[in-house]
mmCIF file with all atom_site columns, C-alpha atoms in Angstrom:
data_model
loop_
_atom_site.group_PDB
_atom_site.id
_atom_site.type_symbol
_atom_site.label_atom_id
_atom_site.label_alt_id
_atom_site.label_comp_id
_atom_site.label_asym_id
_atom_site.label_entity_id
_atom_site.label_seq_id
_atom_site.pdbx_PDB_ins_code
_atom_site.Cartn_x
_atom_site.Cartn_y
_atom_site.Cartn_z
_atom_site.occupancy
_atom_site.B_iso_or_equiv
_atom_site.pdbx_formal_charge
_atom_site.auth_seq_id
_atom_site.auth_comp_id
_atom_site.auth_asym_id
_atom_site.auth_atom_id
_atom_site.pdbx_PDB_model_num
ATOM 1  C CA . MET A 1 1  ? -22.192 -11.451 -16.012 1.00 0.00 ? 8  MET A CA 1
ATOM 2  C CA . ALA A 1 2  ? -23.025 -8.704  -13.411 1.00 0.00 ? 9  ALA A CA 1
ATOM 3  C CA . ARG A 1 3  ? -19.982 -6.861  -11.610 1.00 0.00 ? 10 ARG A CA 1
ATOM 4  C CA . GLN A 1 4  ? -19.517 -7.987  -7.823  1.00 0.00 ? 11 GLN A CA 1
ATOM 5  C CA . GLN A 1 5  ? -20.269 -5.417  -5.080  1.00 0.00 ? 12 GLN A CA 1
ATOM 6  C CA . VAL A 1 6  ? -16.973 -5.034  -3.076  1.00 0.00 ? 13 VAL A CA 1
ATOM 7  C CA . SER A 1 7  ? -16.871 -3.442  0.500   1.00 0.00 ? 14 SER A CA 1
ATOM 8  C CA . THR A 1 8  ? -14.938 0.156   0.357   1.00 0.00 ? 15 THR A CA 1
ATOM 9  C CA . ALA A 1 9  ? -14.885 0.110   4.204   1.00 0.00 ? 16 ALA A CA 1
ATOM 10 C CA . PRO A 1 10 ? -11.604 0.616   5.992   1.00 0.00 ? 17 PRO A CA 1
ATOM 11 C CA . ILE A 1 11 ? -9.927  -2.358  6.725   1.00 0.00 ? 18 ILE A CA 1
ATOM 12 C CA . SER A 1 12 ? -9.094  -3.311  10.468  1.00 0.00 ? 19 SER A CA 1
ATOM 13 C CA . PRO A 1 13 ? -5.474  -2.882  11.398  1.00 0.00 ? 20 PRO A CA 1
ATOM 14 C CA . TRP A 1 14 ? -6.174  -6.068  13.476  1.00 0.00 ? 21 TRP A CA 1
ATOM 15 C CA . ALA A 1 15 ? -6.896  -7.914  10.497  1.00 0.00 ? 22 ALA A CA 1
ATOM 16 C CA . VAL A 1 16 ? -3.767  -7.068  8.767   1.00 0.00 ? 23 VAL A CA 1
ATOM 17 C CA . VAL A 1 17 ? -1.970  -8.026  11.556  1.00 0.00 ? 24 VAL A CA 1
ATOM 18 C CA . ALA A 1 18 ? -3.812  -11.334 11.975  1.00 0.00 ? 25 ALA A CA 1
ATOM 19 C CA . ALA A 1 19 ? -3.210  -11.633 8.060   1.00 0.00 ? 26 ALA A CA 1
ATOM 20 C CA . ILE A 1 20 ? 0.578   -11.723 8.828   1.00 0.00 ? 27 ILE A CA 1
ATOM 21 C CA . LEU A 1 21 ? 0.586   -13.942 11.934  1.00 0.00 ? 28 LEU A CA 1
ATOM 22 C CA . LEU A 1 22 ? -2.142  -16.690 10.607  1.00 0.00 ? 29 LEU A CA 1
ATOM 23 C CA . PRO A 1 23 ? -3.406  -15.470 7.560   1.00 0.00 ? 30 PRO A CA 1
ATOM 24 C CA . PRO A 1 24 ? -6.508  -17.378 7.405   1.00 0.00 ? 31 PRO A CA 1
ATOM 25 C CA . LEU A 1 25 ? -7.723  -15.723 10.482  1.00 0.00 ? 32 LEU A CA 1
ATOM 26 C CA . GLY A 1 26 ? -7.215  -12.354 8.583   1.00 0.00 ? 33 GLY A CA 1
ATOM 27 C CA . VAL A 1 27 ? -9.267  -13.494 5.854   1.00 0.00 ? 34 VAL A CA 1
ATOM 28 C CA . PHE A 1 28 ? -11.863 -14.881 8.165   1.00 0.00 ? 35 PHE A CA 1
ATOM 29 C CA . MET A 1 29 ? -12.278 -11.510 9.946   1.00 0.00 ? 36 MET A CA 1
ATOM 30 C CA . VAL A 1 30 ? -12.870 -9.640  7.079   1.00 0.00 ? 37 VAL A CA 1
ATOM 31 C CA . ARG A 1 31 ? -14.901 -11.925 4.503   1.00 0.00 ? 38 ARG A CA 1
ATOM 32 C CA . GLY A 1 32 ? -15.993 -14.688 6.974   1.00 0.00 ? 39 GLY A CA 1
ATOM 33 C CA . ILE A 1 33 ? -16.010 -18.242 5.624   1.00 0.00 ? 40 ILE A CA 1
ATOM 34 C CA . THR A 1 34 ? -15.832 -17.987 1.651   1.00 0.00 ? 41 THR A CA 1
ATOM 35 C CA . PRO A 1 35 ? -13.712 -19.672 -1.150  1.00 0.00 ? 42 PRO A CA 1
ATOM 36 C CA . ALA A 1 36 ? -11.101 -17.100 -0.313  1.00 0.00 ? 43 ALA A CA 1
ATOM 37 C CA . PHE A 1 37 ? -10.886 -18.279 3.430   1.00 0.00 ? 44 PHE A CA 1
ATOM 38 C CA . TRP A 1 38 ? -10.238 -21.788 2.121   1.00 0.00 ? 45 TRP A CA 1
ATOM 39 C CA . LEU A 1 39 ? -7.883  -20.591 -0.606  1.00 0.00 ? 46 LEU A CA 1
ATOM 40 C CA . THR A 1 40 ? -6.066  -19.170 2.217   1.00 0.00 ? 47 THR A CA 1
ATOM 41 C CA . VAL A 1 41 ? -6.187  -22.258 4.497   1.00 0.00 ? 48 VAL A CA 1
ATOM 42 C CA . VAL A 1 42 ? -4.673  -24.384 1.668   1.00 0.00 ? 49 VAL A CA 1
ATOM 43 C CA . LEU A 1 43 ? -2.112  -22.073 0.742   1.00 0.00 ? 50 LEU A CA 1
ATOM 44 C CA . THR A 1 44 ? -0.973  -21.735 4.685   1.00 0.00 ? 51 THR A CA 1
ATOM 45 C CA . LEU A 1 45 ? -0.624  -25.455 4.941   1.00 0.00 ? 52 LEU A CA 1
ATOM 46 C CA . ILE A 1 46 ? 1.460   -25.529 2.133   1.00 0.00 ? 53 ILE A CA 1
ATOM 47 C CA . ALA A 1 47 ? 3.886   -23.018 3.219   1.00 0.00 ? 54 ALA A CA 1
ATOM 48 C CA . TRP A 1 48 ? 3.228   -19.735 5.292   1.00 0.00 ? 55 TRP A CA 1
ATOM 49 C CA . LEU A 1 49 ? 4.807   -17.228 2.868   1.00 0.00 ? 56 LEU A CA 1
ATOM 50 C CA . PRO A 1 50 ? 2.026   -17.844 -0.027  1.00 0.00 ? 57 PRO A CA 1
ATOM 51 C CA . GLY A 1 51 ? -0.690  -17.908 2.615   1.00 0.00 ? 58 GLY A CA 1
ATOM 52 C CA . VAL A 1 52 ? 0.654   -14.554 3.911   1.00 0.00 ? 59 VAL A CA 1
ATOM 53 C CA . ALA A 1 53 ? 0.811   -12.786 0.285   1.00 0.00 ? 60 ALA A CA 1
ATOM 54 C CA . ILE A 1 54 ? -2.782  -13.919 -0.702  1.00 0.00 ? 61 ILE A CA 1
ATOM 55 C CA . ALA A 1 55 ? -4.255  -12.634 2.566   1.00 0.00 ? 62 ALA A CA 1
ATOM 56 C CA . LEU A 1 56 ? -2.780  -9.367  2.238   1.00 0.00 ? 63 LEU A CA 1
ATOM 57 C CA . ALA A 1 57 ? -3.782  -8.986  -1.557  1.00 0.00 ? 64 ALA A CA 1
ATOM 58 C CA . LEU A 1 58 ? -7.266  -10.220 -0.237  1.00 0.00 ? 65 LEU A CA 1
ATOM 59 C CA . LEU A 1 59 ? -7.384  -7.728  2.383   1.00 0.00 ? 66 LEU A CA 1
ATOM 60 C CA . LEU A 1 60 ? -5.352  -4.901  0.543   1.00 0.00 ? 67 LEU A CA 1
ATOM 61 C CA . ILE A 1 61 ? -6.971  -4.860  -2.973  1.00 0.00 ? 68 ILE A CA 1
ATOM 62 C CA . PRO A 1 62 ? -10.488 -6.608  -3.024  1.00 0.00 ? 69 PRO A CA 1
ATOM 63 C CA . GLU A 1 63 ? -11.838 -4.834  -5.857  1.00 0.00 ? 70 GLU A CA 1
ATOM 64 C CA . ARG A 1 64 ? -9.252  -6.563  -7.996  1.00 0.00 ? 71 ARG A CA 1
ATOM 65 C CA . ILE A 1 65 ? -9.640  -10.014 -6.544  1.00 0.00 ? 72 ILE A CA 1
ATOM 66 C CA . PRO A 1 66 ? -13.631 -10.876 -6.689  1.00 0.00 ? 73 PRO A CA 1
ATOM 67 C CA . ILE A 1 67 ? -13.234 -14.284 -4.689  1.00 0.00 ? 74 ILE A CA 1
ATOM 68 C CA . ARG A 1 68 ? -16.133 -14.063 -2.162  1.00 0.00 ? 75 ARG A CA 1
#
């Protein structure tokens, strides 16, 4: 299995703020509509805090979480 390339571009501060206030929006701003976005939507619908946690993890440490 090939290793996925992950962008090393700096994350916009607005994406981090959006990930805290509305987690799916922050993920959408950086990754678009991907499985990571839908995972964040589901977790945010269950409870806000898990959505924020996964959104920040996806934005701040993307090389360890290969969900596109």
